[in-house]
Structure formats: C-alpha cells, structure tokens
Amino acid sequence: GNSVTQMEGPVTLSEEAFLTINCTYTATGYPSLFWYVQYPGEGLQLLLKATKADDKGSNKGFEATYRKETTSFHLEKGSVQVSDSAVYFCALTHMDTGRRALTFGSGTRLQVQP
Amino acid sequence: EAQVTQNPRYLITVTGKKLTVTCSQNMNHEYMSWYRQDPGLGLRQIYYSMNVEVTDKGDVPEGYKVSRKEKRNFPLILESPSPNQTSLYFCASSRITDTQYFGPGTRLTVL
C-alpha cells in the first residue's frame, strides 16, 4: 500500500534560517504529492502540491520538487519566520481513483525562535 | 466565503451515547471525506463519498457511519462511542479531480 515517511520533529530553528523537512513516499504509479500545514488550534491548509514528476510546487516562500527517482518531496524555505511555526504534513493521493484517500505522514512540528 | 464547516468544534461525551458530527461545504463539491488525526499516526481516512447517496469505507471505518442525503452535508455518526474514538476529526471536500480542502476540526473526547 501507500505510505509517507517524514523526518521526526520537532525542528527548532532561528528566524531567517534555512528550512528543509524531508519527505519520502512509497506508492504505485504516479501519485500527486502535497504539503499541508496546521497552525496551532486550526485545521489543515494546503501549502503546495505537485502532480507529476519534476514538478515544483511553491507558495509563501516554500518549495518542494516531485522527485520520482528518489521518491521524495522535500519541503524547503530559504528564510523562516516565527509565523511559520506549525506542524507540516506531507501527503499523497492518486487523483484518478475513486477513493482518493490522502495518505499522510505523521507530521513534523516546526518551531521558529526570534 | 468558500469553506468547510464542522460542528461541534469540541465535544466531551460518555461511552455508548450516540453522537453526530456535522460537516457542510458551500462549494458544490462532489467529493467529501472524513479523517481522524491521532498523535504519531498522521491522518487516516474513515469514510468518503463521491456524490449524493454514494459512500464507501476508508482505512478505519469501524465504529462509524455516514450519510450523504444532500450534496453539501456529510455527517459522521458514532452509534456507540468508545474511548478509542477519542481523536481529532477532520472533514474534507473537493471537486472530483481537485485538491481536498479541510474543515477546522472537531476534537472529541469519549470518557
């Protein structure tokens, strides 16, 4: 079956530091890949997505590239802010199937200190 | 404003007392789904619906029921809640081939 593995957290960084959160996946075929973010006390928000190999998703300074050869979708940001403190979830789904269940990683908590 | 709403946001109940968590979306989405979020496990799908009167099981359907009588609503029903159903629940919706958008979550505690 499908699975998503994320690096364990928490990740603690100082403001303006470079961020990488690793995500690797196991899936058949060609899944679509997502990063969702959950701010404290809130629901999940879509951060970015990529639907085919070598696609780069980007939003709010975050980027991730769909690497089929390494089955990875690592999240990066060049300069984090305190407001980026949240839990980040990597996820995948097959958009061409009926169930379209998102398979999530366990989440990585990011703490950014001023 | 396009949104997915859930009610209640917080609920404390006792074992065996039937409850319903409502989910509603105003985007005319065909697809709706319920997930539960547990520490260290990420989110797991409970049930999903492709359209009105079309529902099916996800990865963890035991102990839950759903219905889809109207396109905008997709309630989650716990007929006889147990403590292992204590969790954070999310409803999501989307067009059939589009990204899923999530509600704010319902935190359920079963004593």
PDB file of N, CA and C in Angstrom, chain A residues 18-104:
ATOM      1  N   PHE A  18      17.533  28.520   7.159  1.00  0.00           N
ATOM      2  CA  PHE A  18      17.054  27.712   6.038  1.00  0.00           C
ATOM      3  C   PHE A  18      16.360  26.470   6.568  1.00  0.00           C
ATOM      4  N   LEU A  19      15.233  26.143   5.946  1.00  0.00           N
ATOM      5  CA  LEU A  19      14.434  25.010   6.396  1.00  0.00           C
ATOM      6  C   LEU A  19      14.411  23.908   5.343  1.00  0.00           C
ATOM      7  N   THR A  20      14.639  22.684   5.798  1.00  0.00           N
ATOM      8  CA  THR A  20      14.348  21.502   4.990  1.00  0.00           C
ATOM      9  C   THR A  20      13.597  20.505   5.861  1.00  0.00           C
ATOM     10  N   ILE A  21      12.467  20.029   5.366  1.00  0.00           N
ATOM     11  CA  ILE A  21      11.755  18.921   6.009  1.00  0.00           C
ATOM     12  C   ILE A  21      11.679  17.798   4.983  1.00  0.00           C
ATOM     13  N   ASN A  22      12.284  16.683   5.324  1.00  0.00           N
ATOM     14  CA  ASN A  22      12.349  15.567   4.375  1.00  0.00           C
ATOM     15  C   ASN A  22      11.054  14.772   4.340  1.00  0.00           C
ATOM     16  N   CYS A  23      10.702  14.338   3.127  1.00  0.00           N
ATOM     17  CA  CYS A  23       9.524  13.500   2.923  1.00  0.00           C
ATOM     18  C   CYS A  23       9.844  12.502   1.820  1.00  0.00           C
ATOM     19  N   THR A  24       9.650  11.232   2.105  1.00  0.00           N
ATOM     20  CA  THR A  24       9.766  10.190   1.089  1.00  0.00           C
ATOM     21  C   THR A  24       8.487   9.382   1.073  1.00  0.00           C
ATOM     22  N   TYR A  25       8.206   8.749  -0.038  1.00  0.00           N
ATOM     23  CA  TYR A  25       6.944   8.045  -0.163  1.00  0.00           C
ATOM     24  C   TYR A  25       7.122   6.697  -0.841  1.00  0.00           C
ATOM     25  N   THR A  26       6.141   5.848  -0.618  1.00  0.00           N
ATOM     26  CA  THR A  26       6.021   4.568  -1.313  1.00  0.00           C
ATOM     27  C   THR A  26       4.625   4.517  -1.904  1.00  0.00           C
ATOM     28  N   ALA A  27       4.546   4.322  -3.211  1.00  0.00           N
ATOM     29  CA  ALA A  27       3.235   4.271  -3.865  1.00  0.00           C
ATOM     30  C   ALA A  27       3.394   3.635  -5.234  1.00  0.00           C
ATOM     31  N   THR A  28       2.316   3.062  -5.708  1.00  0.00           N
ATOM     32  CA  THR A  28       2.306   2.547  -7.078  1.00  0.00           C
ATOM     33  C   THR A  28       1.982   3.697  -8.027  1.00  0.00           C
ATOM     34  N   GLY A  29       2.404   3.554  -9.247  1.00  0.00           N
ATOM     35  CA  GLY A  29       2.039   4.513 -10.279  1.00  0.00           C
ATOM     36  C   GLY A  29       2.576   5.911 -10.019  1.00  0.00           C
ATOM     37  N   TYR A  30       1.715   6.899 -10.302  1.00  0.00           N
ATOM     38  CA  TYR A  30       2.147   8.286 -10.267  1.00  0.00           C
ATOM     39  C   TYR A  30       1.212   9.102  -9.376  1.00  0.00           C
ATOM     40  N   PRO A  31       1.468   9.097  -8.078  1.00  0.00           N
ATOM     41  CA  PRO A  31       0.588   9.844  -7.184  1.00  0.00           C
ATOM     42  C   PRO A  31       0.806  11.349  -7.318  1.00  0.00           C
ATOM     43  N   SER A  32      -0.169  12.110  -6.854  1.00  0.00           N
ATOM     44  CA  SER A  32       0.001  13.539  -6.635  1.00  0.00           C
ATOM     45  C   SER A  32       0.519  13.733  -5.215  1.00  0.00           C
ATOM     46  N   LEU A  33       1.376  14.728  -5.034  1.00  0.00           N
ATOM     47  CA  LEU A  33       2.028  14.957  -3.737  1.00  0.00           C
ATOM     48  C   LEU A  33       1.653  16.324  -3.191  1.00  0.00           C
ATOM     49  N   PHE A  34       1.526  16.402  -1.874  1.00  0.00           N
ATOM     50  CA  PHE A  34       1.050  17.621  -1.221  1.00  0.00           C
ATOM     51  C   PHE A  34       1.859  17.894   0.053  1.00  0.00           C
ATOM     52  N   TRP A  35       1.924  19.168   0.392  1.00  0.00           N
ATOM     53  CA  TRP A  35       2.281  19.585   1.735  1.00  0.00           C
ATOM     54  C   TRP A  35       1.112  20.372   2.302  1.00  0.00           C
ATOM     55  N   TYR A  36       0.651  19.937   3.491  1.00  0.00           N
ATOM     56  CA  TYR A  36      -0.364  20.659   4.239  1.00  0.00           C
ATOM     57  C   TYR A  36       0.288  21.230   5.500  1.00  0.00           C
ATOM     58  N   VAL A  37      -0.265  22.344   5.986  1.00  0.00           N
ATOM     59  CA  VAL A  37       0.251  22.959   7.205  1.00  0.00           C
ATOM     60  C   VAL A  37      -0.896  23.117   8.200  1.00  0.00           C
ATOM     61  N   GLN A  38      -0.594  22.870   9.467  1.00  0.00           N
ATOM     62  CA  GLN A  38      -1.580  23.009  10.541  1.00  0.00           C
ATOM     63  C   GLN A  38      -1.029  23.967  11.583  1.00  0.00           C
ATOM     64  N   TYR A  39      -1.587  25.165  11.628  1.00  0.00           N
ATOM     65  CA  TYR A  39      -1.193  26.142  12.642  1.00  0.00           C
ATOM     66  C   TYR A  39      -1.886  25.797  13.953  1.00  0.00           C
ATOM     67  N   PRO A  40      -1.332  26.221  15.066  1.00  0.00           N
ATOM     68  CA  PRO A  40      -1.891  25.855  16.374  1.00  0.00           C
ATOM     69  C   PRO A  40      -3.380  26.148  16.473  1.00  0.00           C
ATOM     70  N   GLY A  41      -4.145  25.139  16.851  1.00  0.00           N
ATOM     71  CA  GLY A  41      -5.579  25.298  17.059  1.00  0.00           C
ATOM     72  C   GLY A  41      -6.408  25.406  15.793  1.00  0.00           C
ATOM     73  N   GLU A  42      -5.789  25.180  14.648  1.00  0.00           N
ATOM     74  CA  GLU A  42      -6.515  25.326  13.384  1.00  0.00           C
ATOM     75  C   GLU A  42      -6.544  24.019  12.605  1.00  0.00           C
ATOM     76  N   GLY A  43      -7.304  24.031  11.514  1.00  0.00           N
ATOM     77  CA  GLY A  43      -7.380  22.866  10.642  1.00  0.00           C
ATOM     78  C   GLY A  43      -6.212  22.830   9.674  1.00  0.00           C
ATOM     79  N   LEU A  44      -6.290  21.900   8.739  1.00  0.00           N
ATOM     80  CA  LEU A  44      -5.237  21.733   7.748  1.00  0.00           C
ATOM     81  C   LEU A  44      -5.443  22.689   6.584  1.00  0.00           C
ATOM     82  N   GLN A  45      -4.362  23.299   6.160  1.00  0.00           N
ATOM     83  CA  GLN A  45      -4.405  24.160   4.981  1.00  0.00           C
ATOM     84  C   GLN A  45      -3.438  23.619   3.940  1.00  0.00           C
ATOM     85  N   LEU A  46      -3.866  23.614   2.697  1.00  0.00           N
ATOM     86  CA  LEU A  46      -2.970  23.210   1.624  1.00  0.00           C
ATOM     87  C   LEU A  46      -1.862  24.252   1.483  1.00  0.00           C
ATOM     88  N   LEU A  47      -0.623  23.788   1.512  1.00  0.00           N
ATOM     89  CA  LEU A  47       0.508  24.706   1.341  1.00  0.00           C
ATOM     90  C   LEU A  47       0.980  24.713  -0.113  1.00  0.00           C
ATOM     91  N   LEU A  48       1.213  23.521  -0.666  1.00  0.00           N
ATOM     92  CA  LEU A  48       1.611  23.417  -2.058  1.00  0.00           C
ATOM     93  C   LEU A  48       1.390  21.996  -2.541  1.00  0.00           C
ATOM     94  N   LYS A  49       1.459  21.820  -3.858  1.00  0.00           N
ATOM     95  CA  LYS A  49       1.249  20.491  -4.419  1.00  0.00           C
ATOM     96  C   LYS A  49       2.027  20.336  -5.712  1.00  0.00           C
ATOM     97  N   ALA A  50       2.201  19.071  -6.127  1.00  0.00           N
ATOM     98  CA  ALA A  50       2.816  18.748  -7.417  1.00  0.00           C
ATOM     99  C   ALA A  50       2.159  17.480  -7.933  1.00  0.00           C
ATOM    100  N   THR A  51       1.816  17.481  -9.178  1.00  0.00           N
ATOM    101  CA  THR A  51       1.026  16.377  -9.705  1.00  0.00           C
ATOM    102  C   THR A  51       1.787  15.440 -10.621  1.00  0.00           C
ATOM    103  N   LYS A  52       3.016  15.802 -11.025  1.00  0.00           N
ATOM    104  CA  LYS A  52       3.782  14.869 -11.844  1.00  0.00           C
ATOM    105  C   LYS A  52       5.269  15.066 -11.593  1.00  0.00           C
ATOM    106  N   ALA A  53       6.030  14.087 -12.034  1.00  0.00           N
ATOM    107  CA  ALA A  53       7.474  14.072 -11.781  1.00  0.00           C
ATOM    108  C   ALA A  53       8.133  15.350 -12.286  1.00  0.00           C
ATOM    109  N   ASP A  54       9.052  15.869 -11.480  1.00  0.00           N
ATOM    110  CA  ASP A  54       9.848  17.070 -11.747  1.00  0.00           C
ATOM    111  C   ASP A  54       9.060  18.371 -11.590  1.00  0.00           C
ATOM    112  N   ASP A  55       7.777  18.273 -11.291  1.00  0.00           N
ATOM    113  CA  ASP A  55       7.004  19.477 -10.974  1.00  0.00           C
ATOM    114  C   ASP A  55       7.535  20.105  -9.697  1.00  0.00           C
ATOM    115  N   LYS A  56       7.544  21.415  -9.627  1.00  0.00           N
ATOM    116  CA  LYS A  56       7.883  22.111  -8.387  1.00  0.00           C
ATOM    117  C   LYS A  56       6.646  22.856  -7.918  1.00  0.00           C
ATOM    118  N   GLY A  57       6.219  22.556  -6.686  1.00  0.00           N
ATOM    119  CA  GLY A  57       5.156  23.326  -6.067  1.00  0.00           C
ATOM    120  C   GLY A  57       5.771  24.434  -5.231  1.00  0.00           C
ATOM    121  N   SER A  58       5.086  25.586  -5.191  1.00  0.00           N
ATOM    122  CA  SER A  58       5.622  26.686  -4.390  1.00  0.00           C
ATOM    123  C   SER A  58       4.482  27.559  -3.881  1.00  0.00           C
ATOM    124  N   ASN A  59       4.705  28.133  -2.688  1.00  0.00           N
ATOM    125  CA  ASN A  59       3.701  29.007  -2.081  1.00  0.00           C
ATOM    126  C   ASN A  59       4.315  29.640  -0.838  1.00  0.00           C
ATOM    127  N   LYS A  60       4.115  30.917  -0.652  1.00  0.00           N
ATOM    128  CA  LYS A  60       4.549  31.646   0.560  1.00  0.00           C
ATOM    129  C   LYS A  60       6.037  31.447   0.835  1.00  0.00           C
ATOM    130  N   GLY A  61       6.845  31.283  -0.177  1.00  0.00           N
ATOM    131  CA  GLY A  61       8.279  31.104   0.008  1.00  0.00           C
ATOM    132  C   GLY A  61       8.706  29.659   0.196  1.00  0.00           C
ATOM    133  N   PHE A  62       7.754  28.757   0.352  1.00  0.00           N
ATOM    134  CA  PHE A  62       8.049  27.327   0.460  1.00  0.00           C
ATOM    135  C   PHE A  62       8.098  26.702  -0.933  1.00  0.00           C
ATOM    136  N   GLU A  63       8.958  25.701  -1.080  1.00  0.00           N
ATOM    137  CA  GLU A  63       9.058  24.972  -2.340  1.00  0.00           C
ATOM    138  C   GLU A  63       9.249  23.489  -2.071  1.00  0.00           C
ATOM    139  N   ALA A  64       8.784  22.671  -3.025  1.00  0.00           N
ATOM    140  CA  ALA A  64       9.063  21.232  -2.969  1.00  0.00           C
ATOM    141  C   ALA A  64       9.027  20.712  -4.391  1.00  0.00           C
ATOM    142  N   THR A  65       9.971  19.820  -4.725  1.00  0.00           N
ATOM    143  CA  THR A  65      10.055  19.266  -6.067  1.00  0.00           C
ATOM    144  C   THR A  65       9.762  17.778  -6.035  1.00  0.00           C
ATOM    145  N   TYR A  66       8.906  17.342  -6.912  1.00  0.00           N
ATOM    146  CA  TYR A  66       8.488  15.938  -7.048  1.00  0.00           C
ATOM    147  C   TYR A  66       9.635  15.178  -7.715  1.00  0.00           C
ATOM    148  N   ARG A  67      10.322  14.337  -6.947  1.00  0.00           N
ATOM    149  CA  ARG A  67      11.458  13.559  -7.455  1.00  0.00           C
ATOM    150  C   ARG A  67      11.067  12.088  -7.501  1.00  0.00           C
ATOM    151  N   LYS A  68      10.742  11.622  -8.694  1.00  0.00           N
ATOM    152  CA  LYS A  68      10.292  10.220  -8.790  1.00  0.00           C
ATOM    153  C   LYS A  68      11.465   9.260  -8.609  1.00  0.00           C
ATOM    154  N   GLU A  69      12.649   9.659  -9.054  1.00  0.00           N
ATOM    155  CA  GLU A  69      13.778   8.730  -8.980  1.00  0.00           C
ATOM    156  C   GLU A  69      14.186   8.440  -7.547  1.00  0.00           C
ATOM    157  N   THR A  70      13.945   9.407  -6.648  1.00  0.00           N
ATOM    158  CA  THR A  70      14.263   9.197  -5.227  1.00  0.00           C
ATOM    159  C   THR A  70      12.997   9.084  -4.374  1.00  0.00           C
ATOM    160  N   THR A  71      11.848   9.057  -5.026  1.00  0.00           N
ATOM    161  CA  THR A  71      10.529   9.037  -4.346  1.00  0.00           C
ATOM    162  C   THR A  71      10.507  10.006  -3.176  1.00  0.00           C
ATOM    163  N   SER A  72      10.819  11.266  -3.466  1.00  0.00           N
ATOM    164  CA  SER A  72      10.893  12.270  -2.407  1.00  0.00           C
ATOM    165  C   SER A  72      10.158  13.539  -2.789  1.00  0.00           C
ATOM    166  N   PHE A  73       9.818  14.318  -1.766  1.00  0.00           N
ATOM    167  CA  PHE A  73       9.108  15.590  -1.965  1.00  0.00           C
ATOM    168  C   PHE A  73       9.470  16.481  -0.777  1.00  0.00           C
ATOM    169  N   HIS A  74      10.728  16.833  -0.680  1.00  0.00           N
ATOM    170  CA  HIS A  74      11.239  17.577   0.465  1.00  0.00           C
ATOM    171  C   HIS A  74      10.772  19.024   0.432  1.00  0.00           C
ATOM    172  N   LEU A  75      10.380  19.528   1.597  1.00  0.00           N
ATOM    173  CA  LEU A  75       9.914  20.906   1.724  1.00  0.00           C
ATOM    174  C   LEU A  75      11.087  21.804   2.110  1.00  0.00           C
ATOM    175  N   GLU A  76      11.211  22.963   1.431  1.00  0.00           N
ATOM    176  CA  GLU A  76      12.298  23.897   1.728  1.00  0.00           C
ATOM    177  C   GLU A  76      11.777  25.324   1.784  1.00  0.00           C
ATOM    178  N   LYS A  77      12.457  26.112   2.610  1.00  0.00           N
ATOM    179  CA  LYS A  77      12.208  27.547   2.633  1.00  0.00           C
ATOM    180  C   LYS A  77      13.520  28.233   2.957  1.00  0.00           C
ATOM    181  N   GLY A  78      13.807  29.289   2.247  1.00  0.00           N
ATOM    182  CA  GLY A  78      15.104  29.916   2.382  1.00  0.00           C
ATOM    183  C   GLY A  78      15.304  30.701   3.664  1.00  0.00           C
ATOM    184  N   SER A  79      14.231  31.257   4.211  1.00  0.00           N
ATOM    185  CA  SER A  79      14.352  32.119   5.392  1.00  0.00           C
ATOM    186  C   SER A  79      13.045  32.030   6.176  1.00  0.00           C
ATOM    187  N   VAL A  80      13.056  31.259   7.259  1.00  0.00           N
ATOM    188  CA  VAL A  80      11.813  31.050   8.013  1.00  0.00           C
ATOM    189  C   VAL A  80      11.530  32.224   8.947  1.00  0.00           C
ATOM    190  N   GLN A  81      10.248  32.385   9.262  1.00  0.00           N
ATOM    191  CA  GLN A  81       9.785  33.416  10.182  1.00  0.00           C
ATOM    192  C   GLN A  81       9.095  32.753  11.365  1.00  0.00           C
ATOM    193  N   VAL A  82       8.961  33.509  12.436  1.00  0.00           N
ATOM    194  CA  VAL A  82       8.266  32.987  13.614  1.00  0.00           C
ATOM    195  C   VAL A  82       6.866  32.513  13.237  1.00  0.00           C
ATOM    196  N   SER A  83       6.222  33.213  12.330  1.00  0.00           N
ATOM    197  CA  SER A  83       4.857  32.880  11.912  1.00  0.00           C
ATOM    198  C   SER A  83       4.772  31.562  11.144  1.00  0.00           C
ATOM    199  N   ASP A  84       5.898  30.976  10.776  1.00  0.00           N
ATOM    200  CA  ASP A  84       5.912  29.665  10.104  1.00  0.00           C
ATOM    201  C   ASP A  84       5.828  28.512  11.098  1.00  0.00           C
ATOM    202  N   SER A  85       5.876  28.811  12.368  1.00  0.00           N
ATOM    203  CA  SER A  85       5.780  27.759  13.389  1.00  0.00           C
ATOM    204  C   SER A  85       4.448  27.037  13.255  1.00  0.00           C
ATOM    205  N   ALA A  86       4.500  25.738  13.028  1.00  0.00           N
ATOM    206  CA  ALA A  86       3.291  24.952  12.748  1.00  0.00           C
ATOM    207  C   ALA A  86       3.706  23.494  12.611  1.00  0.00           C
ATOM    208  N   VAL A  87       2.720  22.645  12.345  1.00  0.00           N
ATOM    209  CA  VAL A  87       3.005  21.246  12.013  1.00  0.00           C
ATOM    210  C   VAL A  87       2.801  21.074  10.514  1.00  0.00           C
ATOM    211  N   TYR A  88       3.762  20.445   9.858  1.00  0.00           N
ATOM    212  CA  TYR A  88       3.733  20.268   8.416  1.00  0.00           C
ATOM    213  C   TYR A  88       3.540  18.786   8.080  1.00  0.00           C
ATOM    214  N   PHE A  89       2.594  18.526   7.187  1.00  0.00           N
ATOM    215  CA  PHE A  89       2.268  17.155   6.800  1.00  0.00           C
ATOM    216  C   PHE A  89       2.524  16.970   5.309  1.00  0.00           C
ATOM    217  N   CYS A  90       3.264  15.944   4.994  1.00  0.00           N
ATOM    218  CA  CYS A  90       3.428  15.507   3.617  1.00  0.00           C
ATOM    219  C   CYS A  90       2.343  14.476   3.319  1.00  0.00           C
ATOM    220  N   ALA A  91       1.790  14.496   2.118  1.00  0.00           N
ATOM    221  CA  ALA A  91       0.690  13.581   1.809  1.00  0.00           C
ATOM    222  C   ALA A  91       0.701  13.237   0.329  1.00  0.00           C
ATOM    223  N   LEU A  92       0.063  12.121   0.001  1.00  0.00           N
ATOM    224  CA  LEU A  92      -0.076  11.741  -1.400  1.00  0.00           C
ATOM    225  C   LEU A  92      -1.465  11.181  -1.646  1.00  0.00           C
ATOM    226  N   THR A  93      -1.886  11.228  -2.887  1.00  0.00           N
ATOM    227  CA  THR A  93      -3.116  10.570  -3.296  1.00  0.00           C
ATOM    228  C   THR A  93      -3.035  10.265  -4.781  1.00  0.00           C
ATOM    229  N   HIS A  94      -3.848   9.307  -5.178  1.00  0.00           N
ATOM    230  CA  HIS A  94      -3.999   9.018  -6.592  1.00  0.00           C
ATOM    231  C   HIS A  94      -5.283   9.695  -7.066  1.00  0.00           C
ATOM    232  N   MET A  95      -5.141  10.732  -7.856  1.00  0.00           N
ATOM    233  CA  MET A  95      -6.291  11.543  -8.237  1.00  0.00           C
ATOM    234  C   MET A  95      -7.212  10.824  -9.208  1.00  0.00           C
ATOM    235  N   ASP A  96      -6.728   9.759  -9.809  1.00  0.00           N
ATOM    236  CA  ASP A  96      -7.541   9.090 -10.818  1.00  0.00           C
ATOM    237  C   ASP A  96      -8.296   7.893 -10.254  1.00  0.00           C
ATOM    238  N   THR A  97      -8.296   7.730  -8.926  1.00  0.00           N
ATOM    239  CA  THR A  97      -9.057   6.639  -8.318  1.00  0.00           C
ATOM    240  C   THR A  97     -10.271   7.210  -7.599  1.00  0.00           C
ATOM    241  N   GLY A  98     -11.274   6.375  -7.392  1.00  0.00           N
ATOM    242  CA  GLY A  98     -12.487   6.845  -6.754  1.00  0.00           C
ATOM    243  C   GLY A  98     -12.262   7.279  -5.320  1.00  0.00           C
ATOM    244  N   ARG A  99     -11.499   6.481  -4.566  1.00  0.00           N
ATOM    245  CA  ARG A  99     -11.396   6.743  -3.136  1.00  0.00           C
ATOM    246  C   ARG A  99     -10.620   8.011  -2.841  1.00  0.00           C
ATOM    247  N   ARG A 100      -9.545   8.211  -3.573  1.00  0.00           N
ATOM    248  CA  ARG A 100      -8.757   9.432  -3.466  1.00  0.00           C
ATOM    249  C   ARG A 100      -8.370   9.755  -2.034  1.00  0.00           C
ATOM    250  N   ALA A 101      -8.178   8.710  -1.231  1.00  0.00           N
ATOM    251  CA  ALA A 101      -7.779   8.977   0.143  1.00  0.00           C
ATOM    252  C   ALA A 101      -6.399   9.584   0.168  1.00  0.00           C
ATOM    253  N   LEU A 102      -6.233  10.618   0.953  1.00  0.00           N
ATOM    254  CA  LEU A 102      -4.908  11.170   1.180  1.00  0.00           C
ATOM    255  C   LEU A 102      -4.187  10.284   2.192  1.00  0.00           C
ATOM    256  N   THR A 103      -2.988   9.864   1.853  1.00  0.00           N
ATOM    257  CA  THR A 103      -2.120   9.166   2.795  1.00  0.00           C
ATOM    258  C   THR A 103      -1.162  10.190   3.354  1.00  0.00           C
ATOM    259  N   PHE A 104      -1.192  10.361   4.671  1.00  0.00           N
ATOM    260  CA  PHE A 104      -0.403  11.391   5.325  1.00  0.00           C
ATOM    261  C   PHE A 104       0.810  10.802   6.027  1.00  0.00           C
TER     262      PHE A 104
END
